[in-house]
mmCIF file of C-alpha atoms and ligand atoms in Angstrom:
data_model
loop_
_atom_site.group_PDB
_atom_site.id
_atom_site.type_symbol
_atom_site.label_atom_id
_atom_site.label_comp_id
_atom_site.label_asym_id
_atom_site.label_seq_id
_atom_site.Cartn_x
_atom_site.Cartn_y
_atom_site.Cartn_z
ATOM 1 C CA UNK X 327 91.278 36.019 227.957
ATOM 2 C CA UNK X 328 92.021 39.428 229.537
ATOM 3 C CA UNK X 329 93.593 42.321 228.308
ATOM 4 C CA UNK X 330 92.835 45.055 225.241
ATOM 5 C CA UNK X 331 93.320 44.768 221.471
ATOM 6 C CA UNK X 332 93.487 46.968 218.601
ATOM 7 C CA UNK X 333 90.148 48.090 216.944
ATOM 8 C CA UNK X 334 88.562 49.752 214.614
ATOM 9 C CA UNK X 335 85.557 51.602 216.110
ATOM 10 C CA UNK X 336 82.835 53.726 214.458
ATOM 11 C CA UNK X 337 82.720 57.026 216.641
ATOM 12 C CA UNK X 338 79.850 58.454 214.432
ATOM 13 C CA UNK X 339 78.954 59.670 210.953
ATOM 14 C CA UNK X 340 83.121 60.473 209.145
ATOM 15 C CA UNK X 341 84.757 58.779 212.264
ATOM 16 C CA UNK X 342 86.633 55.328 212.065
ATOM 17 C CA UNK X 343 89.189 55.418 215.491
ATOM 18 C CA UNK X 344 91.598 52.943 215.651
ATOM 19 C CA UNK X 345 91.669 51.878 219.359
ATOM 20 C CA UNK X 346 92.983 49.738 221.954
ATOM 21 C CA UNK X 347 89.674 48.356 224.024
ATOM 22 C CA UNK X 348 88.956 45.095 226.362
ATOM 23 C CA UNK X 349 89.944 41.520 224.883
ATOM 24 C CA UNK X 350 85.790 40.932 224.778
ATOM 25 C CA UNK X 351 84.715 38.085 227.059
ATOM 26 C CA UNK X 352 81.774 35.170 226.616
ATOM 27 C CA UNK X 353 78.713 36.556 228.909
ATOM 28 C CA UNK X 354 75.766 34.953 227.384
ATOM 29 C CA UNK X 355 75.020 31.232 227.135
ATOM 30 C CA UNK X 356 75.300 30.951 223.884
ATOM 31 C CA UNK X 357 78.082 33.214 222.939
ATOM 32 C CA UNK X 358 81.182 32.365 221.482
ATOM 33 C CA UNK X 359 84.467 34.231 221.464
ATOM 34 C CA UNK X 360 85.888 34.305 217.897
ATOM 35 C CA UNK X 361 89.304 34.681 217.055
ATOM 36 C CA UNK X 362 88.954 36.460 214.098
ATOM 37 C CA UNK X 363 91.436 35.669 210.944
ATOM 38 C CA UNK X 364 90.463 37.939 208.699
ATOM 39 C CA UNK X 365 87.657 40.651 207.660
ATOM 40 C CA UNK X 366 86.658 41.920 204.552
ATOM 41 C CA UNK X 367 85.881 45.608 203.934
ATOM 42 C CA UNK X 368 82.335 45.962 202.434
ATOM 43 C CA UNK X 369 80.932 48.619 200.402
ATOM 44 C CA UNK X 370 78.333 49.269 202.831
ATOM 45 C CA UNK X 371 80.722 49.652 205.535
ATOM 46 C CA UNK X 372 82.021 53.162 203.805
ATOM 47 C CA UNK X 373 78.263 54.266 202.826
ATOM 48 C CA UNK X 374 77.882 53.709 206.997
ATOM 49 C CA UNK X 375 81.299 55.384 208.045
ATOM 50 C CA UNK X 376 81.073 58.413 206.027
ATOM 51 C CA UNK X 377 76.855 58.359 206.687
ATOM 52 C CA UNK X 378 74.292 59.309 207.247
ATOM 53 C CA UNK X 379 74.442 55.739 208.995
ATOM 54 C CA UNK X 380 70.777 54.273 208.112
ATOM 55 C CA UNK X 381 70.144 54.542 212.175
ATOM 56 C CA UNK X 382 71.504 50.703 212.919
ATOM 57 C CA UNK X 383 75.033 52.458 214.298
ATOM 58 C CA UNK X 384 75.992 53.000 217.296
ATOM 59 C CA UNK X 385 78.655 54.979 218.597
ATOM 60 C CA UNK X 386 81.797 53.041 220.028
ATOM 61 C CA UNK X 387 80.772 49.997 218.264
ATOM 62 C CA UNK X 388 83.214 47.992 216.377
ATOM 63 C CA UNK X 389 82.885 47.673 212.477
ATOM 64 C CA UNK X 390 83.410 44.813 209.730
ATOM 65 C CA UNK X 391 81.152 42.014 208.931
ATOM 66 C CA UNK X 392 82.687 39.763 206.583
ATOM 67 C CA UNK X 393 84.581 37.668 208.605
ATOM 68 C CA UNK X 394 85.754 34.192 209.474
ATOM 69 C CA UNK X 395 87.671 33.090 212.542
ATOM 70 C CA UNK X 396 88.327 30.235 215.188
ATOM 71 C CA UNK X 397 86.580 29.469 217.804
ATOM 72 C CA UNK X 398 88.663 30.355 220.878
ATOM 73 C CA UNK X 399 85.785 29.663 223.584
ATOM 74 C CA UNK X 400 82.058 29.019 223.955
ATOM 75 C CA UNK X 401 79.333 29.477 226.761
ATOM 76 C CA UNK X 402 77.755 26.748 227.800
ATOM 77 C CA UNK X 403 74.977 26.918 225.516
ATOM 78 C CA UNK X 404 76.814 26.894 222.176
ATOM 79 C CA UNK X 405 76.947 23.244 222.049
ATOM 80 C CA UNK X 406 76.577 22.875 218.258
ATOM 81 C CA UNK X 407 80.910 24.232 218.616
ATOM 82 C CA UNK X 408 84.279 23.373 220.027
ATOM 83 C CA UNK X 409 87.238 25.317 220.389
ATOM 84 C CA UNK X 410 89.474 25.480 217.496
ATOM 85 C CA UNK X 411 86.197 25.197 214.773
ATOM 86 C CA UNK X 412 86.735 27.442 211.752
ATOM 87 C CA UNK X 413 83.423 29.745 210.935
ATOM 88 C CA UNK X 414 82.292 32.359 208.906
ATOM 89 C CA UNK X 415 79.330 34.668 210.448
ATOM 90 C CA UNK X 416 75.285 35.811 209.351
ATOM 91 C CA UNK X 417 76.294 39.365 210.575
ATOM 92 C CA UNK X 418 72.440 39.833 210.168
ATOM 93 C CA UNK X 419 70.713 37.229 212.278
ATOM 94 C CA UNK X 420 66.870 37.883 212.304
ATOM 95 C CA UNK X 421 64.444 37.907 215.766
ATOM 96 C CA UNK X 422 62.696 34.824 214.847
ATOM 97 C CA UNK X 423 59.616 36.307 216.310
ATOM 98 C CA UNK X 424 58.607 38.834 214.431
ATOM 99 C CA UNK X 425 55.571 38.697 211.378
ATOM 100 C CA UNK X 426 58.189 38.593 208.629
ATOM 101 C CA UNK X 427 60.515 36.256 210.231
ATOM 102 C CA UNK X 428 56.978 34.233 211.235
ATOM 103 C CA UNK X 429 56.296 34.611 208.046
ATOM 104 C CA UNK X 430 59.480 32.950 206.358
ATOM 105 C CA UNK X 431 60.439 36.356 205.150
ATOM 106 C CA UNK X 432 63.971 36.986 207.440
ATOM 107 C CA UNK X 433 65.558 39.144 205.520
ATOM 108 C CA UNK X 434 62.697 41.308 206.387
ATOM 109 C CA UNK X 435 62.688 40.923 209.926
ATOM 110 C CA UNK X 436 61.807 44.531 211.928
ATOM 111 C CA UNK X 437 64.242 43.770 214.524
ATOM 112 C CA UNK X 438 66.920 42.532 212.273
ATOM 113 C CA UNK X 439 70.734 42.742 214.682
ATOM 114 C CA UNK X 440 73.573 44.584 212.834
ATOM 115 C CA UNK X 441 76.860 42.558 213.691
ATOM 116 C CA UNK X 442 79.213 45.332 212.682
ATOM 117 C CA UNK X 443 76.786 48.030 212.806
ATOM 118 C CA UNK X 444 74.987 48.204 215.776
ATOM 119 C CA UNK X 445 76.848 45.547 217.531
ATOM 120 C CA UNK X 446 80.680 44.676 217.888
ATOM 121 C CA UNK X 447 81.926 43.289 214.422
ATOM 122 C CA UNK X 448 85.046 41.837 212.902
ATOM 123 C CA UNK X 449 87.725 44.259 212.721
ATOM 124 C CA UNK X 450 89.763 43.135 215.979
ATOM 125 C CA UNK X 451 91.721 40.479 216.814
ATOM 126 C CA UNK X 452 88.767 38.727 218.750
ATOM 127 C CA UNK X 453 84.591 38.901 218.807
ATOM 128 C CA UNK X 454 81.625 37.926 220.458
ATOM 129 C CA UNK X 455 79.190 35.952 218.185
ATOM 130 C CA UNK X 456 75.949 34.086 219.183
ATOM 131 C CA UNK X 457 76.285 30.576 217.894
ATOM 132 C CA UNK X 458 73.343 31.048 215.675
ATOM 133 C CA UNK X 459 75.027 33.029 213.408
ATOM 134 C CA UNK X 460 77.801 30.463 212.747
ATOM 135 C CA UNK X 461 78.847 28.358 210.078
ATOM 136 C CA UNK X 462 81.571 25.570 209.903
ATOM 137 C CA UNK X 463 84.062 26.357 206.586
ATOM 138 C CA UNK X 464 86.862 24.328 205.705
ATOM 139 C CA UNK X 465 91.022 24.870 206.740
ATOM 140 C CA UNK X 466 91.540 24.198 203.427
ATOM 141 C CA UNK X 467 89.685 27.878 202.290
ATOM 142 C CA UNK X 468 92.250 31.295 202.321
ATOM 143 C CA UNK X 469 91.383 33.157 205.127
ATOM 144 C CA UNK X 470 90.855 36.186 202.948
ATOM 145 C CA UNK X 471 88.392 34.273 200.319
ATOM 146 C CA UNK X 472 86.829 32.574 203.387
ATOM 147 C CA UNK X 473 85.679 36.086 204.453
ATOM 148 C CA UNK X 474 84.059 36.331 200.978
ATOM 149 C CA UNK X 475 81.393 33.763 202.194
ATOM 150 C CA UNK X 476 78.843 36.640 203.651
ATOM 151 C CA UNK X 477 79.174 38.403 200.107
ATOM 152 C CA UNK X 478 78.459 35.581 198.326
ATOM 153 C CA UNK X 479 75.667 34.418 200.377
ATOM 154 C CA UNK X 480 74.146 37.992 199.560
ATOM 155 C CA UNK X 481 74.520 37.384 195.657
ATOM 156 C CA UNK X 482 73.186 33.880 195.694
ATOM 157 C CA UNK X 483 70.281 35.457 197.518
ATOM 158 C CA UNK X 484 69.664 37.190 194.878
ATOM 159 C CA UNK X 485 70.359 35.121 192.056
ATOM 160 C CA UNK X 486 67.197 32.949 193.545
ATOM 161 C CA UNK X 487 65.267 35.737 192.622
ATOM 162 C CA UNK X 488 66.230 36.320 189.081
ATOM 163 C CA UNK X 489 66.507 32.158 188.279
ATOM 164 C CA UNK X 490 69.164 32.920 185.446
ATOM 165 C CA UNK X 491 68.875 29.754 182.763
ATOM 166 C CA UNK X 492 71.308 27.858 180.528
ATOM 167 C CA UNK X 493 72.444 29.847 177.761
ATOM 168 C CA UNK X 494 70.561 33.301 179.451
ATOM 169 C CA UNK X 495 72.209 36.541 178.092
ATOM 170 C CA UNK X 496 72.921 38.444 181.647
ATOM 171 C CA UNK X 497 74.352 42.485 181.963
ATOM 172 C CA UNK X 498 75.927 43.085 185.291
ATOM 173 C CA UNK X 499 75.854 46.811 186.164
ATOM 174 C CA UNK X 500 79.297 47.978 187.914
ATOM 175 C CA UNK X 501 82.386 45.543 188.435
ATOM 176 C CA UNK X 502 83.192 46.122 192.265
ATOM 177 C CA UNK X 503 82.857 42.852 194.506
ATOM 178 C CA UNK X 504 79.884 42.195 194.001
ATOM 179 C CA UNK X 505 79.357 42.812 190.225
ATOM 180 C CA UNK X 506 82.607 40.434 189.620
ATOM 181 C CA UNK X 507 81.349 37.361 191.812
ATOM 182 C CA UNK X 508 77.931 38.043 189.774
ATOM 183 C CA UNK X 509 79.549 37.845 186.833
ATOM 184 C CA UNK X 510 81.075 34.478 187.830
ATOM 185 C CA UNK X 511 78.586 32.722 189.828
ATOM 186 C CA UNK X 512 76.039 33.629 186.775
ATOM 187 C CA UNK X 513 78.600 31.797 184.373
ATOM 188 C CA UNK X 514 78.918 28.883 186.775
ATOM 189 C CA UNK X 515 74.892 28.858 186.366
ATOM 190 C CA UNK X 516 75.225 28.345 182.706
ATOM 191 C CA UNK X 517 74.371 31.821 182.046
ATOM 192 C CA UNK X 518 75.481 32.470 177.713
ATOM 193 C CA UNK X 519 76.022 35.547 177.121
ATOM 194 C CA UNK X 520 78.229 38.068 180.430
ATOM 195 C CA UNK X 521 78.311 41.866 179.618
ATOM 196 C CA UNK X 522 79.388 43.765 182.246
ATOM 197 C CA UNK X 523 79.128 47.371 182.282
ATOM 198 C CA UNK X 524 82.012 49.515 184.256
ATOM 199 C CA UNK X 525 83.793 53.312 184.018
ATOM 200 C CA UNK X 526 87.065 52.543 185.858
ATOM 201 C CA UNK X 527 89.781 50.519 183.647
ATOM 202 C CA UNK X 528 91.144 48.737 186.609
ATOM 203 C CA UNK X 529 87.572 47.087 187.309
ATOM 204 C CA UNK X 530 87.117 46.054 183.807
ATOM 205 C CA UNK X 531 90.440 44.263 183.720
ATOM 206 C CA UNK X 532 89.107 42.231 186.833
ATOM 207 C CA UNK X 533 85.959 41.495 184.884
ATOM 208 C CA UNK X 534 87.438 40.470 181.901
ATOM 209 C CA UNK X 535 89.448 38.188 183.626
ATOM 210 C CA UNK X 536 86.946 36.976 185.754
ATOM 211 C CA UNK X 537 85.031 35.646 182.512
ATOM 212 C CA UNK X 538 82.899 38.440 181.246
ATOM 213 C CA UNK X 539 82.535 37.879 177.838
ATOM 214 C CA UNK X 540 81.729 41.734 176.881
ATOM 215 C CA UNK X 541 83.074 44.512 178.999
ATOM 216 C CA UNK X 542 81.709 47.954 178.506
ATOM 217 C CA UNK X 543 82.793 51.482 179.032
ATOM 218 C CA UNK X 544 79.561 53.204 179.329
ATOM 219 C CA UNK X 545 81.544 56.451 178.747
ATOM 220 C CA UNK X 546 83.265 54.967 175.610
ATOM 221 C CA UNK X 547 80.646 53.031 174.120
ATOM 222 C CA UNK X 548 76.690 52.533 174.374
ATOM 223 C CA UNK X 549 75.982 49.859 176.467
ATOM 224 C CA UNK X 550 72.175 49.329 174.981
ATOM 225 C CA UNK X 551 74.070 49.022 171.225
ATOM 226 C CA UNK X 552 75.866 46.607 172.458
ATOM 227 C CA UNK X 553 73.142 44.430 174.242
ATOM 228 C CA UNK X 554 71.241 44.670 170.976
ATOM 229 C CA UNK X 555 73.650 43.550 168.817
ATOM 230 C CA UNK X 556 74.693 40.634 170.649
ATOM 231 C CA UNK X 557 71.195 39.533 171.361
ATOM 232 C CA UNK X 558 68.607 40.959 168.820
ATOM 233 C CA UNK X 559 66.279 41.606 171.868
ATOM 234 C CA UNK X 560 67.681 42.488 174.920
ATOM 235 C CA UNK X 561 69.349 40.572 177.414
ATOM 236 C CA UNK X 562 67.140 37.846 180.010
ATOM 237 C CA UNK X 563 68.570 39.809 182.816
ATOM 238 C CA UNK X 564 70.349 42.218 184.191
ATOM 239 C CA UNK X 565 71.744 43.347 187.849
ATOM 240 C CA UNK X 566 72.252 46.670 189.107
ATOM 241 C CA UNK X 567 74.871 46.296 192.081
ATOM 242 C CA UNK X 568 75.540 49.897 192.236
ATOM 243 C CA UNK X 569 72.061 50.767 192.824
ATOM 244 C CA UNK X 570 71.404 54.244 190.773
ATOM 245 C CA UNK X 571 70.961 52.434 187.232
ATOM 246 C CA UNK X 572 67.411 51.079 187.226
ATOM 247 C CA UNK X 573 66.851 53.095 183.971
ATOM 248 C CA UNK X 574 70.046 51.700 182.268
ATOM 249 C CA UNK X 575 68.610 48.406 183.647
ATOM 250 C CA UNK X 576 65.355 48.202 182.506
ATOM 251 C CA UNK X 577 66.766 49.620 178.758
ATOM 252 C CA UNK X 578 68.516 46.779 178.151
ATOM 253 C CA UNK X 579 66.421 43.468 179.064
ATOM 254 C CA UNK X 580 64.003 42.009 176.899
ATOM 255 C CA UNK X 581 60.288 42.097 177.462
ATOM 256 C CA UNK X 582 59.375 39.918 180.566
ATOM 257 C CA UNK X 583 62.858 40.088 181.675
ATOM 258 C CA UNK X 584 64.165 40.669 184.853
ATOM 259 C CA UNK X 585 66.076 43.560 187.015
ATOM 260 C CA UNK X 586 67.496 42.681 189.711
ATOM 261 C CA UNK X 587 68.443 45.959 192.262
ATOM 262 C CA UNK X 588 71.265 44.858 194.644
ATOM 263 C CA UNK X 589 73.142 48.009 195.209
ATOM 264 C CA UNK X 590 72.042 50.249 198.004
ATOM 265 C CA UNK X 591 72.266 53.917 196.172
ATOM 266 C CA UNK X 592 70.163 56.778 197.852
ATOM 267 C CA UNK X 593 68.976 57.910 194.366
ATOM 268 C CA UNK X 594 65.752 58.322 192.548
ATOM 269 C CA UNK X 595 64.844 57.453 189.404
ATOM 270 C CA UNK X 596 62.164 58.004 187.108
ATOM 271 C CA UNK X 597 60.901 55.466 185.122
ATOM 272 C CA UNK X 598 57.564 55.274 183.180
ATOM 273 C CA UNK X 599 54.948 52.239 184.503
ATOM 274 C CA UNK X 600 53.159 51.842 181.774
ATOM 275 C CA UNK X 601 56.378 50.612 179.832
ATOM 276 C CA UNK X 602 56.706 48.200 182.318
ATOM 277 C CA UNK X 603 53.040 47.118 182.383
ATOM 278 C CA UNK X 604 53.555 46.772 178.804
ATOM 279 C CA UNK X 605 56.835 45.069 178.429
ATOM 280 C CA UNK X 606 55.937 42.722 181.156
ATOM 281 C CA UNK X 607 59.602 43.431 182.641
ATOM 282 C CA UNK X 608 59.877 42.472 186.098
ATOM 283 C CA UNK X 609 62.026 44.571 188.818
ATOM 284 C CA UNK X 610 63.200 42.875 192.075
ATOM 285 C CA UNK X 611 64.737 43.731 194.985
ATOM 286 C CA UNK X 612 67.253 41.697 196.946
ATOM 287 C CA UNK X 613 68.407 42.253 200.883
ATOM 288 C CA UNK X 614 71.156 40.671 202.902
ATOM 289 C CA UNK X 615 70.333 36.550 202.654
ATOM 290 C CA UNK X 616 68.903 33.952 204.301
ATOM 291 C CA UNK X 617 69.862 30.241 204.559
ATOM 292 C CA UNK X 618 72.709 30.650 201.892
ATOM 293 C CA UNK X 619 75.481 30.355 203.776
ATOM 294 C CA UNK X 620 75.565 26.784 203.460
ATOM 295 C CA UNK X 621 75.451 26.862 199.611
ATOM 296 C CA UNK X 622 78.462 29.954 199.517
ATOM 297 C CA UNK X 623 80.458 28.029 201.939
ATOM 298 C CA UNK X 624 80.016 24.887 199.020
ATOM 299 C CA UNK X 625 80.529 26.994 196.525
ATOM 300 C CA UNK X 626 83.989 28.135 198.101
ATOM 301 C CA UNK X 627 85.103 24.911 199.619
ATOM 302 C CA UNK X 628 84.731 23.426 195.846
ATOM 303 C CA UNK X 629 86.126 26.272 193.700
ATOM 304 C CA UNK X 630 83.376 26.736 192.041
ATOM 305 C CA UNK X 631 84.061 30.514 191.472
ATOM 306 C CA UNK X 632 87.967 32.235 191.087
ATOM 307 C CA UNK X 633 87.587 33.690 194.516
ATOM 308 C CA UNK X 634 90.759 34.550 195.287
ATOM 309 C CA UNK X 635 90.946 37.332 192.390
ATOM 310 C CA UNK X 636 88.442 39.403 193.921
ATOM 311 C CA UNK X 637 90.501 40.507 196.491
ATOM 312 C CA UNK X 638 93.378 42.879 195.784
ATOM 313 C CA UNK X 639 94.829 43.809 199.053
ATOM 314 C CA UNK X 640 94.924 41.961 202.295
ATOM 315 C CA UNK X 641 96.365 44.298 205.122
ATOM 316 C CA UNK X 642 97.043 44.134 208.597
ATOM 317 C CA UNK X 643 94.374 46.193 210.773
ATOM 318 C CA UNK X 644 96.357 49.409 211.784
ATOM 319 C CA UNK X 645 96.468 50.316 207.646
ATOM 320 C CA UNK X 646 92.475 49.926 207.774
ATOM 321 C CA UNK X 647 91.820 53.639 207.026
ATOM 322 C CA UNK X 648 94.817 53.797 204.135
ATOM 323 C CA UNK X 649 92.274 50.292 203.076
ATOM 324 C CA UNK X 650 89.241 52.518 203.195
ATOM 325 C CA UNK X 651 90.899 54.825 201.131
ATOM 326 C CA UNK X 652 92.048 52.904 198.060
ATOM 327 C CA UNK X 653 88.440 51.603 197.987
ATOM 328 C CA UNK X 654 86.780 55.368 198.078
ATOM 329 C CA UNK X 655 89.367 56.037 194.961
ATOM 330 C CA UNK X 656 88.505 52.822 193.572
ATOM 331 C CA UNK X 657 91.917 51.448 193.795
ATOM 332 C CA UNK X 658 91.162 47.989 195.058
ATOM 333 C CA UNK X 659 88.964 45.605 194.389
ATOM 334 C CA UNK X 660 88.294 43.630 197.941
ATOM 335 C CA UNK X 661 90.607 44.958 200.316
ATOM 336 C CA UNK X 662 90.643 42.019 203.340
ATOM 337 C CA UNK X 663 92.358 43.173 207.158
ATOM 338 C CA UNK X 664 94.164 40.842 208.887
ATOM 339 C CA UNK X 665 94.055 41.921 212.403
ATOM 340 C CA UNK X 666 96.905 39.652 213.659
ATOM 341 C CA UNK X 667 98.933 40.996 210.986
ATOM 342 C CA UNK X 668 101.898 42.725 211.698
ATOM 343 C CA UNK X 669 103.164 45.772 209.549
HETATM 344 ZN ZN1 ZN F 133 78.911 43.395 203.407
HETATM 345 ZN ZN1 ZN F 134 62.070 39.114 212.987
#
């Protein structure tokens, strides 16, 4: 394939440039050439745009990592795919080599690549992926909730951690994304008791619907009251996905229960140890994923979770800022680009 495309490039901390650039092209052996279908906007994605960046960017790279596509061609050493194949993509794949990954610990790997980031991502018409980062998903999935797969491999990643059981009482901190497909992958669990705790209106609406059974207006109301009086002693767990409520967190589990800390929030907090030698209460930390896509990809293909209400807007690739925006206002919920979309 020869020729340019439209894409959206990060040109350094505040600077997303929408530009034409070359069609990419397979080099390596086991590259494959993606035509991508559609791309999801993450959260992280704005915390990297508008910096500081984390160091993983790189100038004139192309963003987005939540993507799925076709296959359009392979080198010869992507065997495992043919043209045409429908895949979602690990934008994190690890070295493999290093002492975490030896150790079995990938998601800590020191040399971990940034598809998206540091390397050129999802929001253009066509990408470069190395077949190791690919996994089959059915036709029969929405483009736009097929792009949800990388997401939800994330929060069942950290849902191992946590081990939420039948009939657990579980708080979910913030209802963006992530807090919503919490909220429903800890129902289809068997978790009891969902209170989810969110300022904007327009992201409680999406909880409620979503199958929170509480939804809470920490300005409005006191989120701890409420744990209490629904549960006498605190809930079993609860997940902070914005990443600056570790306090709020650890207030309303039970003793030995669990935090889990999913959002990435540049804040500190101060908590007191000794409560939580003394309450037992355990905090954990969750990273990316690793070997989950199979089990989101099931959990999509067999609708086990209300994907397709997580997203609000899907919109072609030139309205990718105006995207960017709504989410900054909180506007949207999962705002999906289409880059073969027209106007
Ligand atoms: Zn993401
Ligand atoms: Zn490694």
């Amino acid at each position: 394939m020869q020729g340019t495309m439209l894409a959206a490039v990060y040109e350094g901390p505040g600077h997303l440039a929408l530009k034409e650039i070359p069609v990419p092209a397979v080099r390596q052996d086991d590259d494959v050439l993606l035509r991508v279908e559609a791309c999801g906007i993450c959260g992280s994605d704005l915390g990297f745009i508008d910096g500081p960046d984390g160091g993983v960017g790189a100038s004139g790279t192309v963003v987005g990592h939540e993507l799925v596509g076709r296959v359009a061609s392979t080198g010869p050493g992507a065997k495992h795919f043919a043209e045409g194949d429908r895949v979602v993509l690990d934008p994190c794949p690890p070295c493999l080599r290093c002492t975490y990954c030896l150790m079995g610990a990938p998601t800590q790997c020191d040399n971990l690549t940034y598809i998206g980031y540091g390397v050129d991502g999802g929001f253009a018409p066509y990408m470069i992926a190395p077949s190791q980062t690919l996994h089959r998903i059915s036709t029969e999935v929405p483009a736009p909730v097929a792009a949800l797969a990388e997401p939800l491999a994330c929060v069942l990643h950290g849902l191992e951690k946590v081990d939420v059981r039948p009939g657990d009482t579980v708080v979910v901190l913030g209802a963006g994304p992530i807090g919503v497909l919490y909220v429903q992958m800890v129902k289809a669990v068997g978790a009891g008791k969902v209170i989810i705790s969110e300022p904007s209106a327009m992201r409680r609406d999406l909880a409620r619907m979503v199958g929170a059974d509480y939804v809470v207006d920490p300005k409005a109301e006191d989120l701890q009251d409420v744990v209490m009086r629904e549960t006498s002693v605190g809930a079993d767990v609860a997940i902070d996905t914005v990443g600056n409520l570790l306090s709020t967190a650890l207030e309303v589990i039970r003793r030995k229960g669990a935090v889990l800390l999913f959002g990435l929030h540049q804040a500190n907090v101060t908590i007191a140890p000794w409560e939580i030698a003394l309450t037992e209460k355990r905090i954990l930390g969750t990273l990316i994923q690793s070997h989950l896509f199979p089990q989101a990809i099931k959990v999509l293909e067999g609708g086990i979770i209300d994907a397709q209400r997580v997203i609000s807007h899907v919109l072609p690739l030139s309205r990718i800022c105006e995207g960017m925006e709504l989410l900054r206002q909180q506007r949207a919920h999962k705002v999906v680009i289409d880059p073969w979309a027209s106007e």
